[in-house]
Tab-separated table of C-alpha atoms in Angstrom:
chain	number	residue	atom	x	y	z
A	1	MET	CA	-37.174	3.428	8.965
A	2	LYS	CA	-36.202	6.986	8.025
A	3	ARG	CA	-32.822	6.629	6.384
A	4	LEU	CA	-30.089	8.889	5.054
A	5	TYR	CA	-27.221	7.344	3.117
A	6	VAL	CA	-24.101	9.513	3.235
A	7	LEU	CA	-21.914	8.050	0.530
A	8	GLY	CA	-18.831	8.492	-1.604
A	9	SER	CA	-19.180	7.558	-5.271
A	10	GLY	CA	-15.455	7.281	-5.991
A	11	PRO	CA	-13.199	9.484	-8.134
A	12	GLY	CA	-15.262	9.356	-11.302
A	13	SER	CA	-15.402	6.040	-13.132
A	14	GLU	CA	-18.564	4.006	-12.652
A	15	LEU	CA	-16.283	1.012	-12.130
A	16	MET	CA	-15.022	2.667	-8.934
A	17	ILE	CA	-18.456	2.722	-7.282
A	18	THR	CA	-18.552	0.097	-4.538
A	19	PRO	CA	-21.336	-2.520	-4.366
A	20	GLN	CA	-22.446	-1.072	-1.012
A	21	VAL	CA	-22.896	2.360	-2.575
A	22	GLU	CA	-24.669	0.822	-5.580
A	23	GLN	CA	-27.222	-0.759	-3.246
A	24	ALA	CA	-27.745	2.477	-1.316
A	25	ILE	CA	-28.383	4.482	-4.490
A	26	ALA	CA	-30.821	1.838	-5.715
A	27	ALA	CA	-32.668	1.977	-2.376
A	28	SER	CA	-32.956	5.781	-2.416
A	29	SER	CA	-35.836	7.774	-3.842
A	30	ASP	CA	-33.962	11.094	-3.638
A	31	LEU	CA	-30.357	11.929	-4.533
A	32	VAL	CA	-28.729	15.125	-3.240
A	33	ALA	CA	-25.403	16.239	-4.718
A	34	TYR	CA	-23.471	18.752	-6.767
A	35	GLY	CA	-24.604	18.347	-10.370
A	36	LEU	CA	-21.361	16.885	-11.723
A	37	TYR	CA	-21.494	14.049	-9.200
A	38	LEU	CA	-25.025	13.186	-10.303
A	39	GLU	CA	-23.919	13.156	-13.954
A	40	LEU	CA	-21.122	10.717	-13.149
A	41	LEU	CA	-23.670	8.236	-11.777
A	42	GLY	CA	-25.084	7.705	-15.271
A	43	GLU	CA	-28.164	5.495	-15.485
A	44	ARG	CA	-28.250	5.054	-11.724
A	45	THR	CA	-30.151	8.354	-11.446
A	46	ARG	CA	-33.037	7.135	-13.596
A	47	ASP	CA	-36.418	7.278	-11.813
A	48	LYS	CA	-34.834	9.179	-8.900
A	49	THR	CA	-35.721	12.661	-7.709
A	50	LEU	CA	-32.561	14.716	-8.170
A	51	HIS	CA	-31.581	17.672	-6.010
A	52	ASP	CA	-28.694	19.535	-7.649
A	53	LEU	CA	-27.256	22.263	-5.435
A	54	PRO	CA	-24.238	24.219	-6.731
A	55	LEU	CA	-20.815	24.607	-5.193
A	56	GLY	CA	-20.908	26.914	-2.202
A	57	GLU	CA	-24.253	25.573	-0.965
A	58	GLU	CA	-22.882	22.662	1.046
A	59	ILE	CA	-24.818	23.581	4.199
A	60	GLU	CA	-28.063	23.774	2.240
A	61	ARG	CA	-27.252	20.428	0.606
A	62	ALA	CA	-26.691	18.667	3.932
A	63	ARG	CA	-29.758	20.252	5.543
A	64	LEU	CA	-31.942	19.303	2.566
A	65	ALA	CA	-30.767	15.693	2.717
A	66	LEU	CA	-31.561	15.485	6.445
A	67	ASN	CA	-34.991	17.031	5.899
A	68	LEU	CA	-35.857	14.675	3.032
A	69	ALA	CA	-34.847	11.657	5.086
A	70	ALA	CA	-36.761	12.946	8.127
A	71	ALA	CA	-39.834	13.313	5.892
A	72	GLY	CA	-39.656	9.585	5.193
A	73	LYS	CA	-37.928	9.640	1.816
A	74	PRO	CA	-34.919	7.287	1.577
A	75	THR	CA	-32.220	9.772	0.595
A	76	ALA	CA	-28.598	9.592	-0.549
A	77	LEU	CA	-26.272	12.535	0.007
A	78	ILE	CA	-23.442	12.035	-2.469
A	79	SER	CA	-19.895	13.325	-2.832
A	80	SER	CA	-17.238	12.106	-5.208
A	81	GLY	CA	-14.286	10.208	-3.775
A	82	ASP	CA	-14.771	9.373	-0.094
A	83	ILE	CA	-17.476	11.524	1.478
A	84	GLY	CA	-15.602	11.451	4.780
A	85	ILE	CA	-12.446	13.063	3.335
A	86	PHE	CA	-12.804	16.845	2.871
A	87	ALA	CA	-16.430	16.276	1.951
A	88	MET	CA	-20.017	16.332	3.175
A	89	ALA	CA	-20.135	13.681	5.918
A	90	THR	CA	-18.620	15.922	8.574
A	91	LEU	CA	-21.163	18.669	7.844
A	92	VAL	CA	-24.072	16.289	8.356
A	93	PHE	CA	-22.868	15.435	11.844
A	94	GLU	CA	-22.035	19.043	12.675
A	95	LEU	CA	-25.581	20.109	11.800
A	96	LEU	CA	-27.065	17.158	13.672
A	97	GLU	CA	-25.052	17.884	16.812
A	98	ARG	CA	-26.050	21.541	16.702
A	99	ARG	CA	-29.709	20.578	16.392
A	100	LEU	CA	-29.501	18.073	19.258
A	101	SER	CA	-27.615	20.488	21.529
A	102	GLY	CA	-30.073	23.304	20.937
A	103	ALA	CA	-27.479	25.506	19.242
A	104	GLU	CA	-29.716	25.464	16.168
A	105	THR	CA	-33.462	25.642	16.712
A	106	GLU	CA	-35.790	23.747	14.434
A	107	SER	CA	-37.250	26.082	11.834
A	108	ASP	CA	-39.283	23.313	10.239
A	109	ASP	CA	-41.277	20.250	11.186
A	110	HIS	CA	-38.529	17.742	10.441
A	111	ASP	CA	-37.194	15.708	13.365
A	112	TRP	CA	-33.633	14.681	12.511
A	113	ARG	CA	-33.389	12.531	15.631
A	114	GLN	CA	-35.440	9.836	13.927
A	115	VAL	CA	-33.101	9.568	10.922
A	116	ASP	CA	-30.897	6.500	10.627
A	117	ILE	CA	-27.652	7.782	9.086
A	118	GLN	CA	-25.391	5.337	7.294
A	119	VAL	CA	-22.000	6.542	6.064
A	120	MET	CA	-20.502	4.603	3.170
A	121	PRO	CA	-16.894	5.181	2.122
A	122	GLY	CA	-15.726	5.560	-1.443
A	123	ILE	CA	-12.389	5.245	-3.205
A	124	SER	CA	-10.559	8.535	-2.725
A	125	ALA	CA	-8.714	10.621	-5.300
A	126	MET	CA	-5.410	10.061	-3.509
A	127	GLN	CA	-5.876	6.285	-3.764
A	128	ALA	CA	-6.679	6.552	-7.462
A	129	ALA	CA	-3.700	8.811	-8.141
A	130	ALA	CA	-1.291	6.553	-6.260
A	131	ALA	CA	-2.591	3.396	-7.946
A	132	SER	CA	-2.331	4.907	-11.426
A	133	MET	CA	1.433	5.266	-10.953
A	134	GLY	CA	2.217	2.361	-8.636
A	135	ALA	CA	2.291	2.638	-4.850
A	136	ALA	CA	3.134	6.159	-3.696
A	137	LEU	CA	1.091	5.657	-0.507
A	138	GLY	CA	3.080	2.572	0.461
A	139	HIS	CA	4.351	4.142	3.685
A	140	ASP	CA	3.149	6.852	6.068
A	141	PHE	CA	1.121	9.565	4.372
A	142	CYS	CA	-1.329	12.370	5.088
A	143	ALA	CA	-3.828	14.595	3.294
A	144	VAL	CA	-3.900	18.398	3.479
A	145	SER	CA	-6.445	20.725	1.915
A	146	LEU	CA	-4.940	23.956	0.605
A	147	SER	CA	-8.288	25.736	0.589
A	148	ASP	CA	-8.342	28.568	3.121
A	149	LEU	CA	-12.039	29.287	2.635
A	150	LEU	CA	-12.897	27.476	5.880
A	151	THR	CA	-9.479	27.068	7.514
A	152	PRO	CA	-7.105	29.994	8.172
A	153	TRP	CA	-3.963	29.875	6.047
A	154	GLU	CA	-1.818	30.178	9.178
A	155	THR	CA	-3.234	26.839	10.367
A	156	ILE	CA	-2.682	25.202	6.983
A	157	GLU	CA	0.913	26.432	6.799
A	158	THR	CA	1.616	25.123	10.323
A	159	ARG	CA	0.400	21.701	9.226
A	160	ILE	CA	2.480	21.756	6.033
A	161	ARG	CA	5.591	22.589	8.033
A	162	ALA	CA	4.840	19.763	10.465
A	163	VAL	CA	4.246	17.060	7.846
A	164	ALA	CA	7.242	18.289	5.845
A	165	ALA	CA	9.423	17.856	8.924
A	166	ALA	CA	7.892	14.425	9.582
A	167	ASP	CA	8.611	13.416	5.965
A	168	PHE	CA	5.125	12.166	5.111
A	169	VAL	CA	3.916	11.557	1.578
A	170	ILE	CA	1.376	14.369	1.176
A	171	ALA	CA	-1.840	14.429	-0.843
A	172	PHE	CA	-2.835	18.036	-1.490
A	173	TYR	CA	-6.571	18.433	-2.034
A	174	ASN	CA	-8.084	21.681	-3.365
A	175	PRO	CA	-4.617	22.821	-4.482
A	176	VAL	CA	-5.780	25.861	-6.468
A	177	SER	CA	-8.902	27.576	-7.735
A	178	ARG	CA	-9.608	30.419	-10.135
A	179	LYS	CA	-9.113	32.977	-7.380
A	180	ARG	CA	-6.600	31.053	-5.252
A	181	ARG	CA	-3.262	30.431	-6.969
A	182	TRP	CA	-0.455	31.218	-4.527
A	183	GLN	CA	-1.074	28.569	-1.844
A	184	LEU	CA	0.362	25.661	-3.825
A	185	ALA	CA	3.462	27.676	-4.680
A	186	ARG	CA	3.943	28.432	-0.990
A	187	ALA	CA	3.476	24.769	-0.077
A	188	LYS	CA	6.131	23.834	-2.645
A	189	GLU	CA	8.495	26.406	-1.142
A	190	LEU	CA	8.006	24.960	2.347
A	191	LEU	CA	8.520	21.374	1.183
A	192	LEU	CA	11.725	22.209	-0.688
A	193	GLN	CA	13.174	23.337	2.636
A	194	ARG	CA	12.825	19.784	3.924
A	195	ARG	CA	13.095	17.326	1.042
A	196	PRO	CA	15.121	16.814	-2.152
A	197	ALA	CA	14.346	18.809	-5.277
A	198	ASP	CA	14.011	15.556	-7.252
A	199	THR	CA	11.212	14.232	-4.994
A	200	PRO	CA	8.558	12.657	-7.271
A	201	VAL	CA	5.222	14.471	-7.584
A	202	ILE	CA	2.127	12.913	-9.158
A	203	LEU	CA	-0.440	15.223	-10.765
A	204	GLY	CA	-3.800	13.535	-11.280
A	205	ARG	CA	-6.556	15.427	-13.094
A	206	ASN	CA	-10.087	14.028	-13.539
A	207	LEU	CA	-8.892	10.739	-12.119
A	208	THR	CA	-10.534	7.585	-13.580
A	209	ARG	CA	-12.745	9.697	-15.880
A	210	GLN	CA	-12.665	9.691	-19.685
A	211	ASP	CA	-10.388	12.724	-19.851
A	212	GLU	CA	-8.067	11.559	-17.070
A	213	ARG	CA	-4.570	13.000	-17.191
A	214	VAL	CA	-1.853	11.730	-14.846
A	215	SER	CA	1.757	12.842	-14.988
A	216	VAL	CA	4.918	12.789	-12.895
A	217	CYS	CA	7.364	15.598	-12.282
A	218	THR	CA	9.843	16.496	-9.585
A	219	LEU	CA	9.115	18.819	-6.694
A	220	ALA	CA	11.434	21.423	-8.221
A	221	GLN	CA	9.592	21.159	-11.570
A	222	LEU	CA	6.094	21.446	-10.056
A	223	ASP	CA	4.357	24.251	-11.955
A	224	VAL	CA	1.259	25.801	-10.434
A	225	GLU	CA	0.020	26.654	-13.929
A	226	GLN	CA	-0.303	22.919	-14.679
A	227	VAL	CA	-2.744	22.474	-11.786
A	228	ASP	CA	-6.431	23.334	-11.494
A	229	MET	CA	-9.224	22.622	-9.021
A	230	LEU	CA	-9.829	19.168	-10.558
A	231	THR	CA	-6.213	18.093	-9.920
A	232	LEU	CA	-4.871	16.142	-6.977
A	233	VAL	CA	-1.217	16.810	-6.146
A	234	LEU	CA	0.582	13.876	-4.515
A	235	VAL	CA	4.060	14.739	-3.232
A	236	GLY	CA	6.396	11.908	-2.298
A	237	SER	CA	8.503	11.651	0.830
A	238	SER	CA	12.295	11.761	0.722
A	239	ALA	CA	12.190	7.965	0.322
A	240	THR	CA	9.715	7.873	-2.592
A	241	ARG	CA	11.272	6.443	-5.738
A	242	CYS	CA	10.511	6.788	-9.449
A	243	PHE	CA	11.766	4.509	-12.218
A	244	GLN	CA	11.056	3.660	-15.827
A	245	ASN	CA	10.004	0.218	-17.080
A	246	GLY	CA	9.648	0.367	-20.849
A	247	ASP	CA	7.002	2.987	-21.617
A	248	LYS	CA	5.656	2.974	-18.069
A	249	GLN	CA	6.833	5.190	-15.243
A	250	TRP	CA	6.348	3.849	-11.736
A	251	VAL	CA	6.334	5.715	-8.432
A	252	TYR	CA	6.453	3.925	-5.082
A	253	THR	CA	7.347	4.589	-1.458
A	254	PRO	CA	9.296	1.721	0.145
A	255	ARG	CA	8.187	0.396	3.530
A	256	GLY	CA	11.641	-0.769	4.587
A	257	TYR	CA	11.808	-4.247	3.102
A	258	ALA	CA	15.285	-3.507	1.716
A	259	ARG	CA	16.799	-4.826	4.918
A	260	LYS	CA	14.999	-8.121	4.411
A	261	LEU	CA	15.871	-8.246	0.709
A	262	THR	CA	19.585	-7.648	1.283
A	263	PRO	CA	21.354	-10.689	2.802
A	264	PRO	CA	23.193	-9.864	6.029
A	265	GLU	CA	26.945	-9.826	5.848
A	266	SER	CA	28.458	-13.149	6.767
A	267	VAL	CA	29.941	-13.201	10.210
A	268	ALA	CA	33.428	-14.672	10.581
A	269	PRO	CA	33.595	-17.571	13.062
């Protein structure tokens, strides 16, 4: 069986790698990923053939993984977090569909049709950020990437306006980069038009890794200069609450149990 494992290795900590992903890595002879993700796997990469392709070469990474698997080498294509969320899984299927439809002619001898593709989810950054501070994703939420490298900013802004109006908790992926600083500030501006200035915001950098840094501020206090490309920005809804318990700060979004917790008013006979 020619097999390609498309898997998410979690936000960073080895403890966040699922048993299913562990088994897939162990069964693979070749691992394809961005170098940092391979480093985070630790000893799991021992005796494996590693294919480290830099950022910006995602298409080459996906194509290489398909070719290796088609050549009969059990291969794992790896992203951090969940590989199906703003990651490599979608590119694998886009390339495969193009090949099958004839939109992309085969320039090599590899037949991708014979590859058994297995997608394996991982714990996402937004889950890790929410859990580190309580339960911010306790009610309806969404995820929006602020990177306009592949999606026009006009489309991204339309989505921000829509989810702001719908009052979702929002996980912002790819909030800034070295060359892209203004998008997060614009997203903040749009959200402040729809929700309170004291809305809790969780900033999670290098989540679950040794140098993890998680903090809470308000939407009004959100400072773009405190955010980099390794930070997830989780903005609460208008219902999201923040409170202090000793030295610990908790953030949660109620689901509506208050009506069940509060006894109904007694009705006069």
